[in-house]
Amino acid sequence: MAASKPVEAAGGGGGGGAGLSRWQLALVLGAPILLGAGALYLWGRRAARGGGKGASERKTPEGRASPGPGGGGQPDGPGHEEMSPLDRAQAAKNKGNKYFKAGKYEQAIQCYTEAISLCPPEKNLDLSTFYQNRAAAYEQLQKWTEVAQDCTKAVELNPKYVKALFRRAKAHEKLDNKKECLEDVTAVCILEAFQNQQSMLLADKVLKLLGKEKAKEKYKNREPLMPSPQFIKSYFSSFTDDIISQPLLKGEKSDEDKDKEGEASEVKENSGYLRAKQYMEEENYDKIISESTKEIEAKGKYMAEALLLRATFYLLIGNANAAKPDLDQVISMEGANVKLRANALIKRGSMYMQQQQPVLSTQDFNMAADIDPQNADVYHHRGQLKILLDQVEEAVEDFDECIRLRPDSALAQAQKCFALYRQAYTGNNPLPVQVAMKGFEDVIKKFPKCAEGYALYAQALTDQQQFGKADEMYDKCIDLEPDNATTYVHKGLLQLQWKQDLDKGLELISKAIEIDNKCDFAYETMGTIEVQRGNLDKAIEIDNNLPYL
């Protein structure tokens, strides 16, 4: 979608090797990533499959941790005098379990506390269970400090107690103790042999939060930088009805200057907007915001265009707060060109989606379709939004409408193919998957110059574990767009998953940075790998190189 940047790679599955342990590699591979022109947000394979072993919430208390007599009676029932201390503790725990299931958590806590006090101190496993059960009751009351404390007791008594480790990880997350959370959930991933989706997703989430936290701290007082020319051109290539990205018209250039070969032509009028457009043609992007501002302050005749152009470049440097007022103003200008207003709605809708406000995003895309129903860009970008919202059938309808309006839209046809593939893949239906894979072949045959088609096909092939062919597709992308750093990052991640070749993977990611030293996707991916290898200092050093947020 518009206003997106390639960012993250983490979460999924794979094997280990070359110093990258199996759980670490699993967190590197298969997560949602932003891919190619238009920045289509791909889904994590594990999340797409859903379910899986250990996917349910761990909320309930536990039964016995080790064999032993008794455990079914009440502490004060008949024969209580003959019960051993452990039997009495088990009986108190069982009573607490009944209160827990009835939602009476305070009473459950009292019973578990009694069980702890009655349990012989040498009965480590039983005692650890009582602490963990009390932590579960505290969790229901959202008493996170108490949860963490009781889970710590449980883990001290039973260091491989997965349930207590995971519950403590969640408590640390609530308490904003990210590093401690990551340590616990890492241990859980190892102990569970990477079979539990919950723990994998929590580890992925905390890694990303830690990375973003470090980056924000580093750059909070630093001006955001313009992304690379390649990224900017790729961004604008996802629009076909964007007036501000069109070349200067004949009448906007000086006849004298436009005949001077090799020299930049000057605009006829003293217009900040037209100068900004000229700088855009020259790829002198750093001057566009200032020139657009001159047009806006002068209330010139291109004020609407200047507002949209300035907003677009604010989005490109990651300054959504500055972009929004400009977009709002263009959208409210009823006398402005409808395509300007529709384009502003698309960009604001994309911005809302990045901010995780899908309702507002959907409203903007729908309004754009209402005011400019023949605008292919609306359906193209709304189709990508629908994929993010897991509304695949509606996404396909939007891509179809985009293709009807612009039959030569290779990008829309490739993304429609991806949507159909996702629908078949998540439905676990082999025949539609085969049909979708054939669709990718048809797209790249019909549009052999569309790098996005090869990139999306490579993602599908990776899902199908056809790694060799996926590698070939990424090579095709590189042949078509040798300066596209993002493709090198994807190819590097493929080497990790396919051959567990860490050296080759990092070499390709380093190549991406060499091509585009502003490619934050490459920096963040490399930093994530270093965090997961345990090289925190190296990861921080990489974070310090992140060009913009």
Coordinates of C-alpha atoms in Angstrom, one line a residue:
M1 CA 0.0 0.0 0.0
A2 CA 1.0 3.6 -0.2
A3 CA 3.1 5.2 2.4
S4 CA 4.7 2.0 3.4
K5 CA 8.3 1.0 4.0
P6 CA 9.9 -2.4 4.0
V7 CA 10.5 -3.2 7.6
E8 CA 10.6 -6.4 9.5
A9 CA 11.5 -10.0 9.2
A10 CA 10.9 -12.4 12.1
G11 CA 8.7 -15.2 13.4
G12 CA 8.2 -18.6 11.5
G13 CA 10.0 -21.9 11.3
G14 CA 13.2 -23.5 10.1
G15 CA 16.2 -25.4 11.0
G16 CA 19.4 -24.3 12.6
G17 CA 23.0 -24.1 11.5
A18 CA 26.1 -21.9 11.2
G19 CA 25.8 -20.5 14.7
L20 CA 22.1 -19.7 14.4
S21 CA 20.1 -22.1 16.7
R22 CA 16.9 -23.6 15.6
W23 CA 14.6 -21.4 17.6
Q24 CA 16.6 -18.3 16.6
L25 CA 16.2 -19.1 12.9
A26 CA 12.5 -19.8 13.4
L27 CA 12.2 -16.2 14.7
V28 CA 14.1 -14.8 11.7
L29 CA 12.0 -16.5 9.0
G30 CA 8.5 -16.4 7.6
A31 CA 7.2 -13.3 9.3
P32 CA 5.1 -10.5 7.8
I33 CA 7.2 -8.4 5.5
L34 CA 6.6 -5.5 3.2
L35 CA 7.5 -6.4 -0.4
G36 CA 8.1 -4.5 -3.6
A37 CA 6.4 -1.7 -5.3
G38 CA 3.2 -0.8 -3.5
A39 CA 4.6 -2.5 -0.4
L40 CA 2.3 -5.6 -0.2
Y41 CA 2.2 -6.9 3.3
L42 CA 2.8 -10.6 3.3
W43 CA 1.6 -12.9 6.0
G44 CA 3.6 -15.2 8.3
R45 CA 3.2 -18.8 7.3
R46 CA 2.6 -20.1 10.7
A47 CA -0.1 -17.5 11.4
A48 CA -1.7 -18.3 8.1
R49 CA -2.0 -22.0 8.9
G50 CA -3.5 -21.2 12.3
G51 CA -4.0 -23.6 15.2
G52 CA -1.3 -26.1 15.8
K53 CA 0.0 -27.8 18.8
G54 CA -0.1 -25.7 22.0
A55 CA -1.9 -22.8 20.3
S56 CA -4.6 -22.5 23.0
E57 CA -4.3 -20.0 25.9
R58 CA -2.6 -21.3 29.0
K59 CA -5.1 -20.0 31.6
T60 CA -6.1 -23.0 33.8
P61 CA -4.3 -24.2 37.0
E62 CA -2.6 -27.5 37.1
G63 CA -3.2 -30.8 38.8
R64 CA -0.4 -32.9 40.5
A65 CA 3.2 -32.3 39.5
S66 CA 4.4 -35.6 40.8
P67 CA 2.8 -39.0 41.8
G68 CA 1.7 -39.3 45.4
P69 CA -1.1 -40.5 47.6
G70 CA -4.3 -38.5 48.3
G71 CA -5.1 -35.3 46.6
G72 CA -8.8 -35.7 46.2
G73 CA -10.1 -34.8 49.6
Q74 CA -10.6 -31.6 51.5
P75 CA -8.2 -30.4 54.2
D76 CA -10.9 -30.5 56.9
G77 CA -12.8 -33.6 55.7
P78 CA -13.1 -37.0 57.4
G79 CA -9.8 -38.6 58.1
H80 CA -8.0 -35.3 58.0
E81 CA -6.0 -36.2 61.0
E82 CA -4.4 -39.2 59.2
M83 CA -3.5 -37.2 56.0
S84 CA 0.1 -36.4 55.4
P85 CA 1.2 -32.8 54.9
L86 CA 1.5 -33.3 51.2
D87 CA -2.0 -34.9 51.0
R88 CA -3.3 -31.9 52.9
A89 CA -1.5 -29.5 50.5
Q90 CA -2.9 -31.3 47.5
A91 CA -6.4 -31.2 48.9
A92 CA -6.1 -27.4 49.4
K93 CA -4.8 -27.1 45.9
N94 CA -7.7 -29.1 44.5
K95 CA -10.2 -26.9 46.4
G96 CA -8.4 -23.9 44.9
N97 CA -8.8 -25.3 41.4
K98 CA -12.6 -25.6 42.0
Y99 CA -12.7 -21.9 43.0
F100 CA -10.6 -21.0 40.0
K101 CA -12.9 -22.7 37.6
A102 CA -15.8 -21.0 39.2
G103 CA -14.1 -17.6 38.7
K104 CA -13.6 -17.1 42.4
Y105 CA -10.0 -16.1 42.2
E106 CA -9.5 -14.5 45.6
Q107 CA -10.7 -17.7 47.3
A108 CA -8.5 -19.7 44.9
I109 CA -5.5 -17.7 46.0
Q110 CA -6.2 -18.4 49.6
C111 CA -6.4 -22.1 48.9
Y112 CA -3.1 -22.1 46.9
T113 CA -1.5 -20.1 49.7
E114 CA -2.6 -22.8 52.2
A115 CA -1.2 -25.5 49.9
I116 CA 2.2 -23.7 49.8
S117 CA 2.3 -23.4 53.5
L118 CA 1.4 -27.1 54.1
C119 CA 3.7 -28.6 51.4
P120 CA 6.9 -30.2 52.6
P121 CA 9.8 -28.0 51.3
E122 CA 11.6 -31.0 49.8
K123 CA 8.6 -31.6 47.4
N124 CA 9.9 -29.2 44.7
L125 CA 7.7 -30.2 41.9
D126 CA 4.5 -30.1 43.9
L127 CA 5.5 -26.8 45.5
S128 CA 6.3 -25.3 42.1
T129 CA 2.8 -26.3 40.9
F130 CA 1.2 -24.5 43.8
Y131 CA 3.1 -21.3 43.1
Q132 CA 2.3 -21.5 39.4
N133 CA -1.4 -22.1 40.1
R134 CA -1.5 -19.1 42.4
A135 CA 0.2 -17.1 39.7
A136 CA -2.6 -18.1 37.3
A137 CA -5.2 -16.8 39.8
Y138 CA -3.2 -13.5 40.2
E139 CA -3.1 -13.3 36.4
Q140 CA -6.9 -13.3 36.2
L141 CA -6.9 -10.4 38.6
Q142 CA -4.2 -8.6 36.5
K143 CA -1.8 -8.5 39.5
W144 CA 1.2 -8.7 37.3
T145 CA 3.9 -8.2 39.9
E146 CA 2.5 -11.0 42.0
V147 CA 2.3 -13.2 38.9
A148 CA 6.0 -12.6 38.1
Q149 CA 7.0 -13.3 41.8
D150 CA 5.1 -16.6 42.0
C151 CA 6.3 -17.8 38.7
T152 CA 9.9 -17.0 39.7
K153 CA 9.4 -19.2 42.8
A154 CA 8.0 -21.9 40.6
V155 CA 10.9 -21.7 38.2
E156 CA 13.4 -21.7 41.0
L157 CA 11.9 -25.0 42.2
N158 CA 11.5 -26.4 38.6
P159 CA 13.8 -24.7 36.1
K160 CA 12.2 -26.3 33.1
Y161 CA 8.6 -25.4 34.1
V162 CA 7.3 -24.2 30.7
K163 CA 3.9 -23.0 31.9
A164 CA 5.5 -20.9 34.7
L165 CA 8.1 -19.5 32.3
F166 CA 5.5 -18.5 29.8
R167 CA 3.2 -17.0 32.4
R168 CA 6.2 -15.0 33.8
A169 CA 7.0 -13.8 30.2
K170 CA 3.5 -12.5 29.8
A171 CA 3.7 -10.8 33.2
H172 CA 7.0 -9.2 32.2
E173 CA 5.4 -8.0 29.0
K174 CA 2.6 -6.3 31.0
L175 CA 5.1 -4.8 33.3
D176 CA 7.1 -3.5 30.3
N177 CA 10.1 -5.6 31.2
K178 CA 10.9 -6.4 27.6
K179 CA 14.4 -7.9 28.1
E180 CA 13.2 -10.2 30.9
C181 CA 10.2 -11.2 28.8
L182 CA 12.4 -12.1 25.9
E183 CA 14.7 -14.2 28.1
D184 CA 11.7 -16.2 29.4
V185 CA 10.0 -16.7 26.1
T186 CA 13.2 -17.7 24.5
A187 CA 13.6 -20.5 27.1
V188 CA 10.0 -21.5 26.4
C189 CA 10.6 -21.7 22.6
I190 CA 13.6 -24.1 23.2
L191 CA 11.7 -26.3 25.8
E192 CA 8.7 -26.6 23.5
A193 CA 10.7 -27.6 20.5
F194 CA 9.2 -24.6 18.6
Q195 CA 5.7 -26.2 18.4
N196 CA 3.8 -23.5 20.3
Q197 CA 2.5 -20.6 18.2
Q198 CA 1.8 -18.4 21.2
S199 CA 5.4 -18.4 22.4
M200 CA 6.8 -17.9 18.9
L201 CA 4.6 -14.9 18.3
L202 CA 5.3 -13.4 21.7
A203 CA 9.1 -13.7 21.1
D204 CA 8.7 -12.1 17.7
K205 CA 6.6 -9.3 19.1
V206 CA 9.0 -8.5 21.9
L207 CA 12.0 -8.6 19.6
K208 CA 10.4 -6.0 17.3
L209 CA 9.4 -3.8 20.3
L210 CA 13.0 -3.9 21.6
G211 CA 14.3 -2.9 18.2
K212 CA 11.9 -0.1 17.8
E213 CA 12.5 1.1 21.3
K214 CA 16.3 1.4 20.7
A215 CA 15.7 3.1 17.3
K216 CA 13.3 5.6 18.8
E217 CA 15.8 6.5 21.5
K218 CA 18.6 6.9 19.0
Y219 CA 16.6 9.1 16.6
K220 CA 14.2 11.0 18.8
N221 CA 16.2 14.3 18.4
R222 CA 17.3 13.6 14.8
E223 CA 15.7 14.9 11.7
P224 CA 14.3 12.1 9.5
L225 CA 16.2 11.4 6.3
M226 CA 14.9 11.1 2.8
P227 CA 14.8 7.4 1.6
S228 CA 16.8 6.3 -1.4
P229 CA 15.9 7.4 -5.0
Q230 CA 15.2 3.8 -5.8
F231 CA 12.7 3.5 -3.0
I232 CA 11.0 6.7 -4.0
K233 CA 10.7 5.7 -7.6
S234 CA 9.3 2.3 -6.5
Y235 CA 6.8 4.0 -4.3
F236 CA 5.5 6.3 -7.1
S237 CA 5.4 3.4 -9.5
S238 CA 2.5 1.9 -7.5
F239 CA 0.3 4.8 -8.7
T240 CA -1.0 5.4 -12.2
D241 CA -3.4 8.2 -11.5
D242 CA -1.2 10.4 -9.3
I243 CA -1.0 13.9 -10.8
I244 CA 1.9 15.0 -8.7
S245 CA 4.2 12.3 -10.0
Q246 CA 3.6 13.0 -13.7
P247 CA 6.3 14.9 -15.6
L248 CA 6.1 18.6 -16.1
L249 CA 3.7 19.5 -18.9
K250 CA 4.9 21.2 -22.1
G251 CA 3.5 24.6 -21.2
E252 CA 5.1 24.5 -17.7
K253 CA 8.7 24.7 -19.1
S254 CA 10.5 27.5 -20.7
D255 CA 10.8 27.0 -24.4
E256 CA 14.3 28.4 -24.4
D257 CA 15.5 26.1 -21.7
K258 CA 13.8 22.9 -22.7
D259 CA 15.9 22.9 -25.9
K260 CA 19.2 23.0 -24.0
E261 CA 20.4 19.4 -24.1
G262 CA 21.9 18.1 -20.9
E263 CA 20.7 21.1 -18.8
A264 CA 17.8 21.2 -16.4
S265 CA 15.0 23.2 -17.9
E266 CA 13.5 26.0 -15.8
V267 CA 9.8 26.5 -15.2
K268 CA 8.0 29.4 -16.8
E269 CA 6.3 30.7 -13.7
N270 CA 7.7 31.7 -10.3
S271 CA 6.0 28.7 -8.7
G272 CA 7.3 26.7 -5.8
Y273 CA 5.3 23.7 -6.9
L274 CA 6.6 23.7 -10.4
R275 CA 10.1 24.0 -9.2
A276 CA 9.5 21.1 -6.8
K277 CA 8.2 19.1 -9.8
Q278 CA 11.4 20.0 -11.7
Y279 CA 13.5 18.8 -8.7
M280 CA 11.5 15.6 -8.7
E281 CA 12.4 15.0 -12.3
E282 CA 16.1 15.6 -11.4
E283 CA 15.8 13.2 -8.4
N284 CA 16.8 16.2 -6.2
Y285 CA 14.3 15.1 -3.6
D286 CA 15.6 16.9 -0.6
K287 CA 14.4 20.3 -2.0
I288 CA 10.8 19.2 -2.7
I289 CA 9.3 19.9 0.7
S290 CA 10.8 23.4 1.0
E291 CA 9.7 24.4 -2.5
S292 CA 6.2 23.0 -2.0
T293 CA 6.0 25.0 1.2
K294 CA 6.7 28.2 -0.7
E295 CA 3.8 27.5 -3.0
I296 CA 1.5 26.8 0.0
E297 CA 2.6 30.0 1.9
A298 CA 2.1 32.1 -1.3
K299 CA -1.4 30.5 -1.8
G300 CA -0.4 29.9 -5.4
K301 CA -2.6 28.4 -8.0
Y302 CA -1.0 25.0 -7.5
M303 CA -1.7 25.1 -3.7
A304 CA -3.6 21.8 -3.7
E305 CA -1.0 20.0 -5.7
A306 CA 1.8 21.4 -3.4
L307 CA -0.1 20.2 -0.3
L308 CA -0.4 16.7 -1.7
L309 CA 3.3 16.7 -2.9
R310 CA 4.5 17.9 0.5
A311 CA 2.3 15.4 2.4
T312 CA 3.7 12.6 0.2
F313 CA 7.3 13.4 1.0
Y314 CA 6.4 13.8 4.7
L315 CA 5.1 10.2 4.5
L316 CA 8.2 9.1 2.7
I317 CA 10.5 10.4 5.5
G318 CA 8.2 8.9 8.1
N319 CA 6.6 12.1 9.4
A320 CA 3.0 11.1 9.4
N321 CA 2.1 13.9 11.9
A322 CA 3.2 16.5 9.5
A323 CA 1.6 14.8 6.5
K324 CA -1.9 14.4 8.0
P325 CA -2.9 18.1 8.1
D326 CA -1.9 18.5 4.4
L327 CA -3.8 15.5 3.4
D328 CA -6.8 16.6 5.4
Q329 CA -6.8 20.0 3.7
V330 CA -6.6 18.5 0.2
I331 CA -9.4 16.1 0.9
S332 CA -11.6 18.9 2.2
M333 CA -11.0 21.1 -1.0
E334 CA -14.2 20.3 -2.9
G335 CA -13.2 22.5 -5.8
A336 CA -9.9 20.6 -6.3
N337 CA -9.2 18.1 -9.0
V338 CA -11.0 14.9 -7.9
K339 CA -7.9 12.8 -8.7
L340 CA -5.9 14.9 -6.2
R341 CA -8.5 14.3 -3.5
A342 CA -8.7 10.6 -4.3
N343 CA -4.9 10.3 -4.2
A344 CA -4.9 12.1 -0.8
L345 CA -7.5 9.7 0.5
I346 CA -5.5 6.7 -0.6
K347 CA -2.4 8.0 1.1
R348 CA -4.2 8.9 4.3
G349 CA -5.9 5.5 4.3
S350 CA -2.6 3.8 3.9
M351 CA -1.2 5.9 6.7
Y352 CA -4.1 4.9 9.0
M353 CA -3.5 1.2 8.2
Q354 CA 0.2 1.6 9.2
Q355 CA -1.1 3.2 12.5
Q356 CA -3.3 0.1 13.0
Q357 CA -6.5 2.0 12.5
P358 CA -8.3 -0.2 10.0
V359 CA -11.7 1.4 10.4
L360 CA -10.5 4.8 9.4
S361 CA -8.4 3.3 6.6
T362 CA -11.4 1.5 5.2
Q363 CA -13.5 4.7 5.3
D364 CA -10.9 6.6 3.4
F365 CA -10.6 4.0 0.6
N366 CA -14.4 3.7 0.3
M367 CA -14.7 7.5 0.1
A368 CA -12.0 7.6 -2.6
A369 CA -14.0 5.0 -4.6
D370 CA -17.1 7.1 -4.2
I371 CA -15.6 10.3 -5.5
D372 CA -13.5 8.8 -8.3
P373 CA -14.9 5.4 -9.2
Q374 CA -12.9 5.1 -12.4
N375 CA -9.5 5.5 -10.6
A376 CA -7.7 2.2 -10.8
D377 CA -5.3 3.2 -8.0
V378 CA -8.2 3.2 -5.5
Y379 CA -8.9 -0.5 -6.2
H380 CA -5.3 -1.5 -6.4
H381 CA -4.4 -0.1 -3.0
R382 CA -7.7 -1.0 -1.3
G383 CA -7.1 -4.6 -2.5
Q384 CA -3.9 -4.6 -0.6
L385 CA -5.7 -3.3 2.5
K386 CA -8.2 -6.1 2.2
I387 CA -5.4 -8.6 2.2
L388 CA -4.1 -7.1 5.4
L389 CA -7.6 -7.4 6.9
D390 CA -7.8 -11.1 5.7
Q391 CA -10.7 -10.2 3.4
V392 CA -9.3 -12.1 0.5
E393 CA -12.5 -12.4 -1.6
E394 CA -13.0 -8.6 -1.4
A395 CA -9.3 -8.1 -2.3
V396 CA -9.7 -10.2 -5.4
E397 CA -12.8 -8.2 -6.4
D398 CA -10.8 -4.9 -6.1
F399 CA -7.9 -6.3 -8.1
D400 CA -10.3 -7.4 -10.8
E401 CA -11.8 -3.9 -10.9
C402 CA -8.3 -2.4 -11.1
I403 CA -7.5 -4.7 -14.0
R404 CA -10.8 -3.9 -15.8
L405 CA -9.9 -0.2 -15.7
R406 CA -6.2 -0.8 -16.5
P407 CA -5.7 -4.2 -18.3
D408 CA -2.0 -3.5 -18.5
S409 CA -1.6 -3.3 -14.8
A410 CA 1.0 -6.0 -14.2
L411 CA 1.2 -5.1 -10.5
A412 CA -2.5 -5.6 -9.9
Q413 CA -2.5 -8.9 -11.8
A414 CA 0.5 -10.2 -9.7
Q415 CA -1.2 -9.2 -6.5
K416 CA -4.5 -10.7 -7.5
C417 CA -2.6 -13.9 -8.1
F418 CA -1.1 -13.6 -4.6
A419 CA -4.5 -13.1 -3.0
L420 CA -5.9 -16.2 -4.7
Y421 CA -2.8 -18.2 -3.6
R422 CA -3.2 -17.0 0.0
Q423 CA -6.9 -18.0 0.0
A424 CA -6.1 -21.5 -1.3
Y425 CA -3.1 -21.9 1.0
T426 CA -4.9 -20.9 4.2
G427 CA -7.8 -23.2 3.2
N428 CA -5.3 -26.1 3.0
N429 CA -6.8 -27.1 -0.3
P430 CA -4.1 -28.6 -2.7
L431 CA -6.0 -28.1 -6.0
P432 CA -6.7 -24.4 -5.7
V433 CA -3.1 -24.0 -4.6
Q434 CA -1.9 -25.6 -7.8
V435 CA -4.2 -23.4 -9.8
A436 CA -2.9 -20.3 -8.0
M437 CA 0.7 -21.4 -8.7
K438 CA -0.1 -21.8 -12.4
G439 CA -1.6 -18.3 -12.2
F440 CA 1.8 -16.9 -11.1
E441 CA 3.4 -18.6 -14.1
D442 CA 0.9 -17.0 -16.4
V443 CA 1.5 -13.5 -14.9
I444 CA 5.3 -13.7 -15.3
K445 CA 4.9 -15.0 -18.8
K446 CA 2.5 -12.2 -19.7
F447 CA 4.5 -9.5 -17.9
P448 CA 8.1 -10.7 -18.0
K449 CA 9.3 -7.2 -16.9
C450 CA 7.2 -7.1 -13.7
A451 CA 9.6 -7.7 -10.8
E452 CA 6.8 -7.8 -8.3
G453 CA 5.4 -10.9 -10.1
Y454 CA 8.6 -12.8 -9.6
A455 CA 8.9 -11.6 -6.0
L456 CA 5.4 -12.7 -5.0
Y457 CA 5.9 -16.0 -6.9
A458 CA 9.1 -16.5 -4.9
Q459 CA 7.2 -16.1 -1.6
A460 CA 4.6 -18.7 -2.7
L461 CA 7.4 -21.1 -3.8
T462 CA 9.1 -20.7 -0.4
D463 CA 5.8 -21.6 1.3
Q464 CA 5.7 -24.7 -0.9
Q465 CA 9.4 -25.4 0.1
Q466 CA 10.4 -25.1 -3.6
F467 CA 13.5 -23.2 -2.5
G468 CA 15.5 -23.7 -5.6
K469 CA 12.9 -22.2 -7.9
A470 CA 12.2 -19.4 -5.4
D471 CA 15.9 -18.5 -5.5
E472 CA 15.6 -18.4 -9.3
M473 CA 12.6 -16.0 -9.1
Y474 CA 14.6 -13.7 -6.8
D475 CA 17.4 -13.7 -9.3
K476 CA 14.9 -12.6 -12.0
C477 CA 13.9 -9.7 -9.7
I478 CA 17.6 -8.7 -9.4
D479 CA 18.1 -8.9 -13.2
L480 CA 15.1 -6.6 -13.6
E481 CA 15.9 -4.3 -10.7
P482 CA 19.6 -4.7 -9.8
D483 CA 19.4 -1.6 -7.5
N484 CA 16.4 -3.0 -5.5
A485 CA 18.0 -3.6 -2.0
T486 CA 14.9 -5.2 -0.7
T487 CA 15.2 -8.2 -3.0
Y488 CA 18.6 -8.9 -1.7
V489 CA 17.3 -9.0 1.8
H490 CA 14.6 -11.5 0.8
K491 CA 17.1 -13.6 -1.0
G492 CA 19.3 -13.6 2.0
L493 CA 16.5 -14.8 4.3
L494 CA 15.8 -17.5 1.8
Q495 CA 19.4 -18.8 2.1
L496 CA 18.9 -19.0 5.9
Q497 CA 15.7 -21.0 5.5
W498 CA 16.8 -23.2 2.6
K499 CA 20.4 -24.0 3.3
Q500 CA 20.8 -22.6 6.9
D501 CA 23.7 -20.7 5.3
L502 CA 24.1 -17.8 7.7
D503 CA 27.2 -16.4 6.0
K504 CA 25.6 -16.3 2.6
G505 CA 22.4 -14.8 4.1
L506 CA 24.3 -12.0 5.8
E507 CA 26.4 -11.4 2.7
L508 CA 23.3 -10.7 0.7
I509 CA 21.9 -8.5 3.4
S510 CA 25.2 -6.6 3.5
K511 CA 25.0 -6.3 -0.3
A512 CA 21.6 -4.6 0.1
I513 CA 23.1 -2.0 2.4
E514 CA 25.9 -1.5 0.0
I515 CA 23.4 -0.8 -2.8
D516 CA 21.2 1.4 -0.6
N517 CA 22.6 2.6 2.7
K518 CA 19.2 3.9 3.6
C519 CA 17.5 0.5 3.4
D520 CA 16.1 0.3 6.9
F521 CA 14.6 -3.2 6.1
A522 CA 18.2 -4.5 5.6
Y523 CA 19.5 -2.9 8.8
E524 CA 16.6 -4.1 10.9
T525 CA 16.8 -7.6 9.5
M526 CA 20.5 -7.8 10.2
G527 CA 19.9 -6.4 13.7
T528 CA 17.2 -8.9 14.4
I529 CA 19.5 -11.8 13.4
E530 CA 22.3 -10.5 15.6
V531 CA 19.9 -10.2 18.6
Q532 CA 18.8 -13.7 18.0
R533 CA 22.4 -14.9 17.8
G534 CA 23.0 -13.3 21.2
N535 CA 25.2 -10.5 19.8
L536 CA 23.3 -7.7 21.5
D537 CA 26.2 -5.2 21.2
K538 CA 26.4 -5.9 17.4
A539 CA 22.7 -5.5 17.1
I540 CA 22.8 -2.1 18.9
E541 CA 25.6 -1.0 16.6
I542 CA 23.4 -2.0 13.6
D543 CA 20.4 -0.2 15.1
N544 CA 22.5 2.9 15.4
N545 CA 22.9 2.8 11.6
L546 CA 19.1 2.8 10.9
P547 CA 18.6 5.6 8.5
Y548 CA 15.1 6.6 9.4
L549 CA 12.0 5.3 11.2

